[in-house]
mmCIF file of C-alpha atoms in Angstrom:
data_model
loop_
_atom_site.group_PDB
_atom_site.id
_atom_site.type_symbol
_atom_site.label_atom_id
_atom_site.label_comp_id
_atom_site.label_asym_id
_atom_site.label_seq_id
_atom_site.Cartn_x
_atom_site.Cartn_y
_atom_site.Cartn_z
ATOM 1 C CA GLU A 1 34.805 -20.178 144.457
ATOM 2 C CA ALA A 2 37.919 -19.580 146.568
ATOM 3 C CA GLU A 3 37.689 -15.874 145.823
ATOM 4 C CA ASN A 4 34.094 -15.805 147.121
ATOM 5 C CA ALA A 5 35.129 -17.635 150.280
ATOM 6 C CA LEU A 6 37.447 -14.734 151.142
ATOM 7 C CA ASN A 7 34.304 -12.661 151.793
ATOM 8 C CA LEU A 8 33.596 -14.906 154.788
ATOM 9 C CA ASN A 9 36.634 -13.663 156.732
ATOM 10 C CA ASN A 10 35.610 -12.962 160.371
ATOM 11 C CA ILE A 11 32.262 -14.794 160.064
ATOM 12 C CA PRO A 12 31.006 -15.796 163.535
ATOM 13 C CA TYR A 13 30.862 -19.570 164.019
ATOM 14 C CA LEU A 14 30.273 -21.367 167.326
ATOM 15 C CA GLY A 15 31.185 -18.278 169.327
ATOM 16 C CA ALA A 16 34.424 -17.516 167.468
ATOM 17 C CA SER A 17 35.344 -15.458 164.425
ATOM 18 C CA LEU A 18 36.767 -17.637 161.674
ATOM 19 C CA ARG A 19 39.825 -16.451 159.774
ATOM 20 C CA VAL A 20 39.467 -17.054 156.032
ATOM 21 C CA GLY A 21 42.339 -15.917 153.832
ATOM 22 C CA ARG A 22 44.957 -16.853 151.287
ATOM 23 C CA PRO A 23 47.990 -18.898 152.349
ATOM 24 C CA SER A 24 50.828 -16.694 153.620
ATOM 25 C CA LYS A 25 53.028 -17.602 150.634
ATOM 26 C CA TYR A 26 50.311 -17.171 147.998
ATOM 27 C CA THR A 27 51.798 -15.605 144.841
ATOM 28 C CA GLY A 28 48.773 -15.669 142.518
ATOM 29 C CA PRO A 29 46.818 -12.623 141.416
ATOM 30 C CA HIS A 30 45.329 -10.443 144.131
ATOM 31 C CA THR A 31 41.551 -10.267 143.802
ATOM 32 C CA PRO A 32 39.504 -7.633 145.610
ATOM 33 C CA HIS A 33 37.249 -8.939 148.369
ATOM 34 C CA GLY A 34 35.541 -7.755 151.523
ATOM 35 C CA ASN A 35 35.223 -9.367 154.908
ATOM 36 C CA TRP A 36 32.144 -10.697 156.640
ATOM 37 C CA GLU A 37 31.313 -7.460 158.478
ATOM 38 C CA ASP A 38 31.547 -5.388 155.281
ATOM 39 C CA ILE A 39 29.500 -7.822 153.203
ATOM 40 C CA LEU A 40 26.853 -8.193 155.922
ATOM 41 C CA ALA A 41 26.606 -4.419 156.413
ATOM 42 C CA LYS A 42 26.122 -3.921 152.657
ATOM 43 C CA PHE A 43 23.537 -6.707 152.568
ATOM 44 C CA MET A 44 21.641 -5.280 155.558
ATOM 45 C CA SER A 45 21.613 -1.773 154.085
ATOM 46 C CA GLY A 46 20.228 -3.089 150.775
ATOM 47 C CA GLU A 47 23.378 -2.069 148.914
ATOM 48 C CA LEU A 48 24.138 -5.732 148.114
ATOM 49 C CA GLN A 49 21.670 -8.123 146.522
ATOM 50 C CA LEU A 50 22.254 -11.892 146.456
ATOM 51 C CA ASN A 51 22.978 -13.479 143.069
ATOM 52 C CA ASN A 52 21.761 -17.016 143.742
ATOM 53 C CA ALA A 53 18.614 -19.024 143.038
ATOM 54 C CA ALA A 54 17.508 -18.979 146.693
ATOM 55 C CA SER A 55 17.174 -15.208 146.767
ATOM 56 C CA ALA A 56 14.152 -13.259 145.650
ATOM 57 C CA PRO A 57 14.504 -11.077 142.560
ATOM 58 C CA ALA A 58 15.919 -7.664 143.321
ATOM 59 C CA PRO A 59 13.407 -4.815 143.277
ATOM 60 C CA PRO A 60 13.700 -2.561 140.196
ATOM 61 C CA ALA A 61 14.889 0.396 142.266
ATOM 62 C CA ALA A 62 17.675 -1.595 143.944
ATOM 63 C CA ILE A 63 20.891 0.293 144.479
ATOM 64 C CA ALA A 64 23.681 -0.975 142.242
ATOM 65 C CA ALA A 65 26.473 -2.467 144.325
ATOM 66 C CA PRO A 66 30.118 -2.104 143.352
ATOM 67 C CA PRO A 67 31.541 -5.002 141.294
ATOM 68 C CA MET A 68 33.330 -6.506 144.306
ATOM 69 C CA ALA A 69 30.024 -6.834 146.137
ATOM 70 C CA GLN A 70 28.337 -8.552 143.192
ATOM 71 C CA MET A 71 29.964 -11.860 144.168
ATOM 72 C CA PRO A 72 27.403 -14.547 145.035
ATOM 73 C CA ALA A 73 28.067 -14.510 148.768
ATOM 74 C CA ALA A 74 25.193 -15.858 150.845
ATOM 75 C CA PRO A 75 25.341 -14.055 154.193
ATOM 76 C CA ALA A 76 21.761 -14.858 155.239
ATOM 77 C CA MET A 77 22.178 -18.557 154.514
ATOM 78 C CA MET A 78 25.557 -19.213 156.150
ATOM 79 C CA MET A 79 24.567 -18.845 159.801
ATOM 80 C CA ALA A 80 25.075 -22.472 160.926
ATOM 81 C CA PRO A 81 25.529 -25.860 159.297
ATOM 82 C CA ALA A 82 22.138 -27.141 160.482
ATOM 83 C CA ALA A 83 20.344 -24.106 159.046
ATOM 84 C CA ALA A 84 22.182 -24.014 155.714
ATOM 85 C CA ALA A 85 19.253 -25.520 153.794
ATOM 86 C CA VAL A 86 16.711 -23.089 155.247
ATOM 87 C CA PRO A 87 17.083 -19.427 154.215
ATOM 88 C CA VAL A 88 17.091 -17.003 157.141
ATOM 89 C CA THR A 89 15.412 -13.702 156.429
ATOM 90 C CA ILE A 90 16.630 -10.700 158.349
ATOM 91 C CA VAL A 91 14.155 -7.854 158.168
ATOM 92 C CA PRO A 92 15.632 -4.398 158.734
ATOM 93 C CA THR A 93 13.781 -2.466 161.437
ATOM 94 C CA ARG A 94 14.199 0.772 163.381
ATOM 95 C CA VAL A 95 15.321 -1.156 166.499
ATOM 96 C CA VAL A 96 18.889 -2.356 167.096
ATOM 97 C CA GLU A 97 19.845 -5.008 169.656
ATOM 98 C CA LEU A 98 23.364 -4.869 171.121
ATOM 99 C CA LYS A 99 24.706 -8.049 172.738
ATOM 100 C CA GLN A 100 27.872 -8.898 174.707
ATOM 101 C CA MET A 101 28.300 -5.280 175.752
ATOM 102 C CA LEU A 102 27.220 -5.538 179.395
ATOM 103 C CA THR A 103 27.444 -7.948 182.290
ATOM 104 C CA GLN A 104 24.938 -8.402 185.092
ATOM 105 C CA GLN A 105 27.398 -6.605 187.405
ATOM 106 C CA ASP A 106 27.208 -3.506 185.169
ATOM 107 C CA LEU A 107 23.462 -3.324 185.827
ATOM 108 C CA GLU A 108 23.514 -3.677 189.620
ATOM 109 C CA ASP A 109 24.861 -0.249 190.597
ATOM 110 C CA ASP A 110 22.424 2.611 189.821
ATOM 111 C CA GLU A 111 25.196 5.139 189.162
ATOM 112 C CA GLU A 112 27.046 2.824 186.768
ATOM 113 C CA TYR A 113 23.758 1.934 185.025
ATOM 114 C CA ASN A 114 22.954 5.627 184.491
ATOM 115 C CA ASP A 115 26.499 6.293 183.211
ATOM 116 C CA ILE A 116 26.159 3.447 180.700
ATOM 117 C CA LEU A 117 22.761 4.766 179.597
ATOM 118 C CA GLU A 118 24.144 8.293 179.111
ATOM 119 C CA ASP A 119 27.329 7.121 177.330
ATOM 120 C CA THR A 120 25.300 4.874 175.042
ATOM 121 C CA ARG A 121 22.922 7.720 174.190
ATOM 122 C CA ASP A 122 25.854 10.044 173.373
ATOM 123 C CA GLU A 123 27.692 7.481 171.225
ATOM 124 C CA CYS A 124 24.675 6.035 169.406
ATOM 125 C CA SER A 125 23.130 9.415 168.594
ATOM 126 C CA SER A 126 25.985 9.921 166.131
ATOM 127 C CA PHE A 127 24.375 7.359 163.778
ATOM 128 C CA GLY A 128 21.014 9.121 163.517
ATOM 129 C CA THR A 129 18.002 10.302 165.481
ATOM 130 C CA LEU A 130 17.720 8.076 168.541
ATOM 131 C CA LYS A 131 14.151 7.874 169.876
ATOM 132 C CA ASN A 132 14.646 5.523 172.800
ATOM 133 C CA ILE A 133 17.208 3.401 174.636
ATOM 134 C CA VAL A 134 16.167 0.424 176.751
ATOM 135 C CA ILE A 135 18.603 -1.491 178.956
ATOM 136 C CA PRO A 136 16.625 -4.171 180.822
ATOM 137 C CA ARG A 137 18.108 -4.949 184.242
ATOM 138 C CA THR A 138 16.282 -8.263 184.708
ATOM 139 C CA GLY A 139 14.523 -10.864 182.611
ATOM 140 C CA PRO A 140 15.412 -12.262 179.196
ATOM 141 C CA GLY A 141 16.782 -8.948 177.901
ATOM 142 C CA ALA A 142 19.150 -8.329 180.807
ATOM 143 C CA THR A 143 22.672 -7.376 179.646
ATOM 144 C CA LYS A 144 21.355 -6.344 176.211
ATOM 145 C CA ILE A 145 20.907 -2.792 174.950
ATOM 146 C CA PHE A 146 18.038 -1.863 172.632
ATOM 147 C CA LEU A 147 18.229 1.279 170.493
ATOM 148 C CA GLU A 148 15.137 2.644 168.746
ATOM 149 C CA TYR A 149 15.914 4.977 165.863
ATOM 150 C CA LEU A 150 13.650 7.270 163.868
ATOM 151 C CA SER A 151 14.396 5.401 160.625
ATOM 152 C CA VAL A 152 15.595 2.022 159.358
ATOM 153 C CA GLU A 153 18.500 3.813 157.662
ATOM 154 C CA ASP A 154 19.693 5.209 161.005
ATOM 155 C CA ALA A 155 19.444 1.734 162.553
ATOM 156 C CA GLY A 156 21.497 0.324 159.660
ATOM 157 C CA LYS A 157 24.191 2.965 160.228
ATOM 158 C CA ALA A 158 24.293 2.023 163.911
ATOM 159 C CA ILE A 159 24.692 -1.691 163.122
ATOM 160 C CA ALA A 160 27.468 -0.991 160.630
ATOM 161 C CA GLY A 161 29.203 1.327 163.105
ATOM 162 C CA LEU A 162 28.838 -0.791 166.252
ATOM 163 C CA LYS A 163 29.050 -4.405 165.116
ATOM 164 C CA GLY A 164 32.383 -5.933 165.983
ATOM 165 C CA ARG A 165 33.504 -3.124 168.267
ATOM 166 C CA THR A 166 35.134 -4.152 171.500
ATOM 167 C CA PHE A 167 33.670 -2.976 174.793
ATOM 168 C CA ASP A 168 35.473 -3.852 178.012
ATOM 169 C CA GLY A 169 37.218 -6.748 176.244
ATOM 170 C CA ARG A 170 34.024 -8.182 174.702
ATOM 171 C CA GLN A 171 33.138 -8.047 170.994
ATOM 172 C CA VAL A 172 29.773 -6.339 170.544
ATOM 173 C CA GLY A 173 27.076 -7.996 168.446
ATOM 174 C CA ALA A 174 24.634 -5.633 166.704
ATOM 175 C CA THR A 175 21.504 -6.830 164.885
ATOM 176 C CA TYR A 176 18.044 -5.640 163.958
ATOM 177 C CA PHE A 177 15.317 -6.417 166.513
ATOM 178 C CA ASP A 178 11.593 -6.895 165.855
ATOM 179 C CA GLU A 179 9.684 -3.628 166.403
ATOM 180 C CA ILE A 180 6.511 -5.332 167.660
ATOM 181 C CA GLU A 181 8.421 -7.367 170.242
ATOM 182 C CA PHE A 182 10.229 -4.172 171.287
ATOM 183 C CA ALA A 183 6.931 -2.284 171.670
ATOM 184 C CA ASN A 184 5.569 -5.188 173.743
ATOM 185 C CA GLU A 185 8.728 -5.191 175.889
ATOM 186 C CA ASP A 186 9.459 -8.765 174.816
ATOM 187 C CA TYR A 187 13.260 -8.784 174.786
ATOM 188 C CA SER A 188 13.706 -12.561 174.471
ATOM 189 C CA ASP A 189 15.665 -14.042 171.551
#
């Protein structure tokens, strides 16, 4: 079980990233493990399937994950202590939501807003075909960036590439966002 816990290194909890690792003077055998970002990215891309009773059976065409990723980590069920008994299902979509990247001050100046829009388009196009970028200036989505990709695979590449990056001293959060809510311009959580 301790080996599986190492996969939770850097898991977000109450606004901080927890450090999970071996003691500094540990002399036992070294076992391969990932960290939270790696495990979550593999889970989100479908490369990793859960090996516990709470998960649905893997589809027959599931991609085989490397042995290290076969550990029974439960990324979708470890979000918060109160939610531990209720599985959280994250559905991959073509829309990515970026949080903690902007402040309200970044959105006030038109020139700075346009620079952010252009820089985001340039950077995020490297992950796949980007159909649309929305950066709401007011309302519930203000300070968030929404990226609409041509495919779910492109969105997954963007999440894996952007999650955990630092922008202006803030760690960026990247998650899938509901396509219907995006189409309806409902940017609330």
